[in-house]
mmCIF file of C-alpha atoms in Angstrom:
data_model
loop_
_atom_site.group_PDB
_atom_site.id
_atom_site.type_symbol
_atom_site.label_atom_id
_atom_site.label_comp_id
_atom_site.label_asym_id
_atom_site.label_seq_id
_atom_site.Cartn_x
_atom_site.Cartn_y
_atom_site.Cartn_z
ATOM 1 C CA UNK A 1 0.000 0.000 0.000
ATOM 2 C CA UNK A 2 2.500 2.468 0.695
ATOM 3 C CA UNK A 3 4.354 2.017 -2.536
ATOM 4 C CA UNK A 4 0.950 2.706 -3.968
ATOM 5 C CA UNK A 5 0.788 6.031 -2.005
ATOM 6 C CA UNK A 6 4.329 7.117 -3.305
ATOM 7 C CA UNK A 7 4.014 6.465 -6.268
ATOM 8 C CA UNK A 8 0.556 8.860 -6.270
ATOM 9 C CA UNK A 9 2.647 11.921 -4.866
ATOM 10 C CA UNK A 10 5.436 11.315 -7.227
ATOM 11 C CA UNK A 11 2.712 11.803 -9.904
ATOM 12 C CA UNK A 12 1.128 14.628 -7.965
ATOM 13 C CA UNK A 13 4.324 16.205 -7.726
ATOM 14 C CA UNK A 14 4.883 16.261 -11.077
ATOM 15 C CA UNK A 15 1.745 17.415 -12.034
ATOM 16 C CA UNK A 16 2.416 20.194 -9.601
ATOM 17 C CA UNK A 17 5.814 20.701 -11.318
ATOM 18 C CA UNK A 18 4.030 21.487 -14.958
ATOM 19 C CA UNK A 19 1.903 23.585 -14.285
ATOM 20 C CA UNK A 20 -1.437 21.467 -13.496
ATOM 21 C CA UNK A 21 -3.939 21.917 -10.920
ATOM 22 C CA UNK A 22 -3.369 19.764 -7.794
ATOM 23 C CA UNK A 23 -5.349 19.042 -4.875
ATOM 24 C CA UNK A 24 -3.496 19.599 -2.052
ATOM 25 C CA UNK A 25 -1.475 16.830 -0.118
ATOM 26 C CA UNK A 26 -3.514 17.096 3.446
ATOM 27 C CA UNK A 27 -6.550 16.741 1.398
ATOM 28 C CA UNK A 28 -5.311 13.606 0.237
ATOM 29 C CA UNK A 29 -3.612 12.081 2.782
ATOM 30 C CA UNK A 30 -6.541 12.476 5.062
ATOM 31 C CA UNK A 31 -8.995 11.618 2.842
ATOM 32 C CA UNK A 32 -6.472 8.144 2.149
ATOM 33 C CA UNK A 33 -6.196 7.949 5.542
ATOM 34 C CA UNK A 34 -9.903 8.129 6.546
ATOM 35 C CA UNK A 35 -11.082 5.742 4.076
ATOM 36 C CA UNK A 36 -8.105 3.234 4.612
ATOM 37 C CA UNK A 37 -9.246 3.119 8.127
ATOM 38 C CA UNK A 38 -12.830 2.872 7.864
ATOM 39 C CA UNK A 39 -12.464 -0.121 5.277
ATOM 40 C CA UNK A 40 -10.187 -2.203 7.762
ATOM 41 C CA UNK A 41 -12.512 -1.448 10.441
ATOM 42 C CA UNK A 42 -15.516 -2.475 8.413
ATOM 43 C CA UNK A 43 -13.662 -5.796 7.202
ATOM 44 C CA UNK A 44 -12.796 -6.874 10.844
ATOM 45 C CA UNK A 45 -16.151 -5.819 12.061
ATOM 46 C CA UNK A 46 -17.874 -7.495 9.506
ATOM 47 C CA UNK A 47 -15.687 -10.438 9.946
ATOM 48 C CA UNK A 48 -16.917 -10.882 13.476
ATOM 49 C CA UNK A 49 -20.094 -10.202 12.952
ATOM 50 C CA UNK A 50 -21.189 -12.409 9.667
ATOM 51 C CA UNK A 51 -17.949 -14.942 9.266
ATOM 52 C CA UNK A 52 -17.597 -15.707 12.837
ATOM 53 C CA UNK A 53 -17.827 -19.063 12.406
ATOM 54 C CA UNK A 54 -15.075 -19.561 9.777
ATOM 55 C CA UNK A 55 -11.425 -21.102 10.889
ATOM 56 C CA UNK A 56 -9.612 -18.372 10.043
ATOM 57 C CA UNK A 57 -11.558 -15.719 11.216
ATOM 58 C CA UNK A 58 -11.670 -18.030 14.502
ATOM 59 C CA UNK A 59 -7.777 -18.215 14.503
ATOM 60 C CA UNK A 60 -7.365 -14.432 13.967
ATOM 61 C CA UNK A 61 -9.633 -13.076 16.221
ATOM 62 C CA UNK A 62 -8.777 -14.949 18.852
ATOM 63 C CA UNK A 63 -5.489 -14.408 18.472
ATOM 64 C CA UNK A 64 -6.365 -10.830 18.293
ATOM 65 C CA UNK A 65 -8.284 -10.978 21.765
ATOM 66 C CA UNK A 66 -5.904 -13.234 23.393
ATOM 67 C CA UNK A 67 -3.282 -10.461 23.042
ATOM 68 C CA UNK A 68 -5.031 -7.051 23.106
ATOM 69 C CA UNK A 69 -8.881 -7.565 23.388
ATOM 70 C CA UNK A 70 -10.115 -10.461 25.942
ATOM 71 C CA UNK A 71 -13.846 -10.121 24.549
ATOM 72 C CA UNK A 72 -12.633 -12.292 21.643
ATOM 73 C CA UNK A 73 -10.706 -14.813 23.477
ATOM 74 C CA UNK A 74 -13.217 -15.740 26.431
ATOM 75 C CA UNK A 75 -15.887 -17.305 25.135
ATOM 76 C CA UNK A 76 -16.213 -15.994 21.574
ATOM 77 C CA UNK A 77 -18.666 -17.854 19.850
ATOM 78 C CA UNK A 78 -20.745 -18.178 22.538
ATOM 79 C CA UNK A 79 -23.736 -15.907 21.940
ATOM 80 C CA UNK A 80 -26.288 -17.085 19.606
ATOM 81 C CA UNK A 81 -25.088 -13.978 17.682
ATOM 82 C CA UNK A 82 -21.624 -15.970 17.307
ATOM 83 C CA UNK A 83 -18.605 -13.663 17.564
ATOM 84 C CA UNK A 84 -17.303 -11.774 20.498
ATOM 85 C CA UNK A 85 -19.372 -12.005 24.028
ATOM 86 C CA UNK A 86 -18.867 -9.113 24.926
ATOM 87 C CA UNK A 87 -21.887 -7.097 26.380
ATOM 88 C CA UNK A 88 -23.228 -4.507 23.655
ATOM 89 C CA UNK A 89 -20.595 -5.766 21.412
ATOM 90 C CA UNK A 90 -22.617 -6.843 18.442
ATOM 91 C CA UNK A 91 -24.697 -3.230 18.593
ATOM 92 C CA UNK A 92 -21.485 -1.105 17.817
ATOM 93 C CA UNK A 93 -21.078 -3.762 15.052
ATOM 94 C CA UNK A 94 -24.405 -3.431 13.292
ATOM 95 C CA UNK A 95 -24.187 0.361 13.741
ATOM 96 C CA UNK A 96 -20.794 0.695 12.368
ATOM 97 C CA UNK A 97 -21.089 -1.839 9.703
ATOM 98 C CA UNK A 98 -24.832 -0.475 8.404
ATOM 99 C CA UNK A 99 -24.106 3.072 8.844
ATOM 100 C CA UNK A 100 -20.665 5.070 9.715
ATOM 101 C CA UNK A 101 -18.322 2.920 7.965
ATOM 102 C CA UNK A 102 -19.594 2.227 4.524
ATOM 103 C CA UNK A 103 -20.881 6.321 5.121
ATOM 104 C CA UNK A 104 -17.350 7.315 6.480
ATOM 105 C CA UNK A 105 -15.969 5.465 2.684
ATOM 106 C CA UNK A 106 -17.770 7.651 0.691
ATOM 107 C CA UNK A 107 -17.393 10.440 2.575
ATOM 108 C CA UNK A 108 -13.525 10.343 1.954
ATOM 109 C CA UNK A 109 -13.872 9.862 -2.045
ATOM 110 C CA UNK A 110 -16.282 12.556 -2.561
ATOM 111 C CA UNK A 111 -13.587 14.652 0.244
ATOM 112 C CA UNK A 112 -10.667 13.428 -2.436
ATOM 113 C CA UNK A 113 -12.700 14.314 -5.032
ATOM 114 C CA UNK A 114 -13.128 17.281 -3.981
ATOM 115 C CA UNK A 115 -16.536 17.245 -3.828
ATOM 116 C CA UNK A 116 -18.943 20.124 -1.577
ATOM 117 C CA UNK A 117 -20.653 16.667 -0.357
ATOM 118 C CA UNK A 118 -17.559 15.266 0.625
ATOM 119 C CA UNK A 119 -16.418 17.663 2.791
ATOM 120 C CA UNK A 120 -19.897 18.033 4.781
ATOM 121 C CA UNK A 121 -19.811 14.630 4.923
ATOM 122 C CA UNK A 122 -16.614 14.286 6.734
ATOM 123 C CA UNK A 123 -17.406 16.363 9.190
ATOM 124 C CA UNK A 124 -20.513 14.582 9.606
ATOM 125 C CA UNK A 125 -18.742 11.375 9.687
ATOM 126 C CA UNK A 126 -15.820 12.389 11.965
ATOM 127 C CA UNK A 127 -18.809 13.403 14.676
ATOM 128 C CA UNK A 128 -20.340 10.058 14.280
ATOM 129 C CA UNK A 129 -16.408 8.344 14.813
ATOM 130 C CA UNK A 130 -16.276 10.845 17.978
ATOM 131 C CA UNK A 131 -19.809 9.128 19.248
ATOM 132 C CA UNK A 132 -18.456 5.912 18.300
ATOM 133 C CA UNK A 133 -15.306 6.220 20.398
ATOM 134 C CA UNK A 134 -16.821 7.929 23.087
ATOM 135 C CA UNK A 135 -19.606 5.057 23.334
ATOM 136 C CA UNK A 136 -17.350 2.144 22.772
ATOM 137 C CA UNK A 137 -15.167 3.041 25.652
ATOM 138 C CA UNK A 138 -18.122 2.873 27.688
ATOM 139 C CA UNK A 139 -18.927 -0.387 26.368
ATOM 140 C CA UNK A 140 -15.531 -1.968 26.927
ATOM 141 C CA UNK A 141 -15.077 -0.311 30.296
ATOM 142 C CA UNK A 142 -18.242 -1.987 31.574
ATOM 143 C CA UNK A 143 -16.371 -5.360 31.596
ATOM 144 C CA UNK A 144 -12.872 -3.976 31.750
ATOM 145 C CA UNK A 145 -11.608 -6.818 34.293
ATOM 146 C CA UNK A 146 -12.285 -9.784 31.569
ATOM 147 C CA UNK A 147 -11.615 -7.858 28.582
ATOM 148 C CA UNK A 148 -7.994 -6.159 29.756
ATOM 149 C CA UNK A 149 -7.002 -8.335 32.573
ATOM 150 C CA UNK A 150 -7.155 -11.998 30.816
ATOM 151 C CA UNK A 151 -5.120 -10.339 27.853
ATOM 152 C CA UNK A 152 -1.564 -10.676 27.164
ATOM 153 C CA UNK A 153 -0.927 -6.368 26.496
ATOM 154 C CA UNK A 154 -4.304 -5.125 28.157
ATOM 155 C CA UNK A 155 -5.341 -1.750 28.102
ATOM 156 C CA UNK A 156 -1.551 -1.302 26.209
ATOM 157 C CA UNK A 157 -2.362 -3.353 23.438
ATOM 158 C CA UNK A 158 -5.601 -1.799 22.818
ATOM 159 C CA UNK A 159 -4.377 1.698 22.468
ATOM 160 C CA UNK A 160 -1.764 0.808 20.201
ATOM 161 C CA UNK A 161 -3.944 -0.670 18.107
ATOM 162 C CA UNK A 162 -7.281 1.553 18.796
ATOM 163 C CA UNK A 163 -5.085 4.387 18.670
ATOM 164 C CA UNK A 164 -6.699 5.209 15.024
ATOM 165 C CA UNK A 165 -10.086 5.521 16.768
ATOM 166 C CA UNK A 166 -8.941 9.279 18.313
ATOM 167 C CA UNK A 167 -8.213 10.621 14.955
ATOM 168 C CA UNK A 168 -11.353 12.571 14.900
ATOM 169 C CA UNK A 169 -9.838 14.263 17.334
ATOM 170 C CA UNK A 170 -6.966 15.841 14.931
ATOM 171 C CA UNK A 171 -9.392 15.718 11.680
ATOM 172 C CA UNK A 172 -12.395 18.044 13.144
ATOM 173 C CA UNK A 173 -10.492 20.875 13.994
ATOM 174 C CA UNK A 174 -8.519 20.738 10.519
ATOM 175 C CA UNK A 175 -11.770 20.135 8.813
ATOM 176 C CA UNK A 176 -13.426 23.088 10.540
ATOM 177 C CA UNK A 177 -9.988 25.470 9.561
ATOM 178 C CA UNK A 178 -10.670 24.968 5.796
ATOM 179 C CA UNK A 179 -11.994 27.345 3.291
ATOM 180 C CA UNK A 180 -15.162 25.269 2.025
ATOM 181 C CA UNK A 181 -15.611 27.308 -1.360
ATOM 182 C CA UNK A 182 -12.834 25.273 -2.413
ATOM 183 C CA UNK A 183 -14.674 22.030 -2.703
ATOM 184 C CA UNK A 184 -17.311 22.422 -5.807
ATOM 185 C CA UNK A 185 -20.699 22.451 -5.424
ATOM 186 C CA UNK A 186 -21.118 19.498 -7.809
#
């Protein structure tokens, strides 16, 4: 992927070089950045949720919650839902697979793009991830002892991983600073 990436800024910069209009490199490294995370998250959501009973997903997610995560190490499968046990767990998946991710996707292209829509719709969608973190923690501190405590990293692991979560954090403020008459209306 990150050949990919370099490869697209050595193209943009020479586009920039001749002459040529160019979006500018924030706009597309967030707008990378925002969709590259919102497709992982929607494949390992989605994963849990719908192909929970598959070996590999089985092997990697429990892997996965035997090191950071203990919600998908004790007891997954368990539920009739299949998946993680955790309490509340399978809500933030629906809601994230149905509605911010996929939203959060096309957000970022139209953003790329350039696109009025786009922009609103990051803003929009970087709220929604602020919600999301905000009620997630909630969720996972309810049963903190059996999530963090039977895990090899803990509350460690998670943050290094979840880390990505907090970018609406950076985004919003950036998003707000821009000048929205450069997006067209189109």
């Amino acid at each position: 992927g990150l050949v990919v990436i370099a490869i697209g800024f050595l193209k943009t910069a020479r586009a920039k070089a001749s002459g040529e209009f160019v979006r500018p490199a924030a706009v597309t490294l967030f707008g990378i950045f925002a969709m590259t995370d919102a497709a992982a998250n929607f494949l390992g959501w989605s994963l849990d949720l719908w192909a929970h009973d598959t070996r590999l997903v089985q092997w990697g997610l429990t892997g996965w919650g035997r090191l950071a995560d203990a919600a998908y190490y004790l007891d997954y499968n368990s539920l009739w839902a299949g998946g993680s046990a955790a309490a509340g767990e399978k809500s933030w998946e629906v809601f994230c697979i149905l509605g911010v991710f996929p939203a959060r996707m096309v957000a970022a292209y139209g953003f790329i793009k350039l696109k009025r829509w786009g922009y609103r719709w990051m803003i929009i969608t970087s709220w929604a991830y602020v919600m999301l973190w905000l009620g997630y923690i909630v969720n996972m501190v309810v049963n903190f002892p059996a999530r963090f405590g039977s895990s090899v990293f803990g509350v460690t692991g998670w943050w290094v991983f979840d880390i990505w979560y907090m970018t609406p954090f950076l985004t919003l403020p950036w998003l707000y600073a821009l000048d929205r008459r450069r997006w067209s209306r189109l």
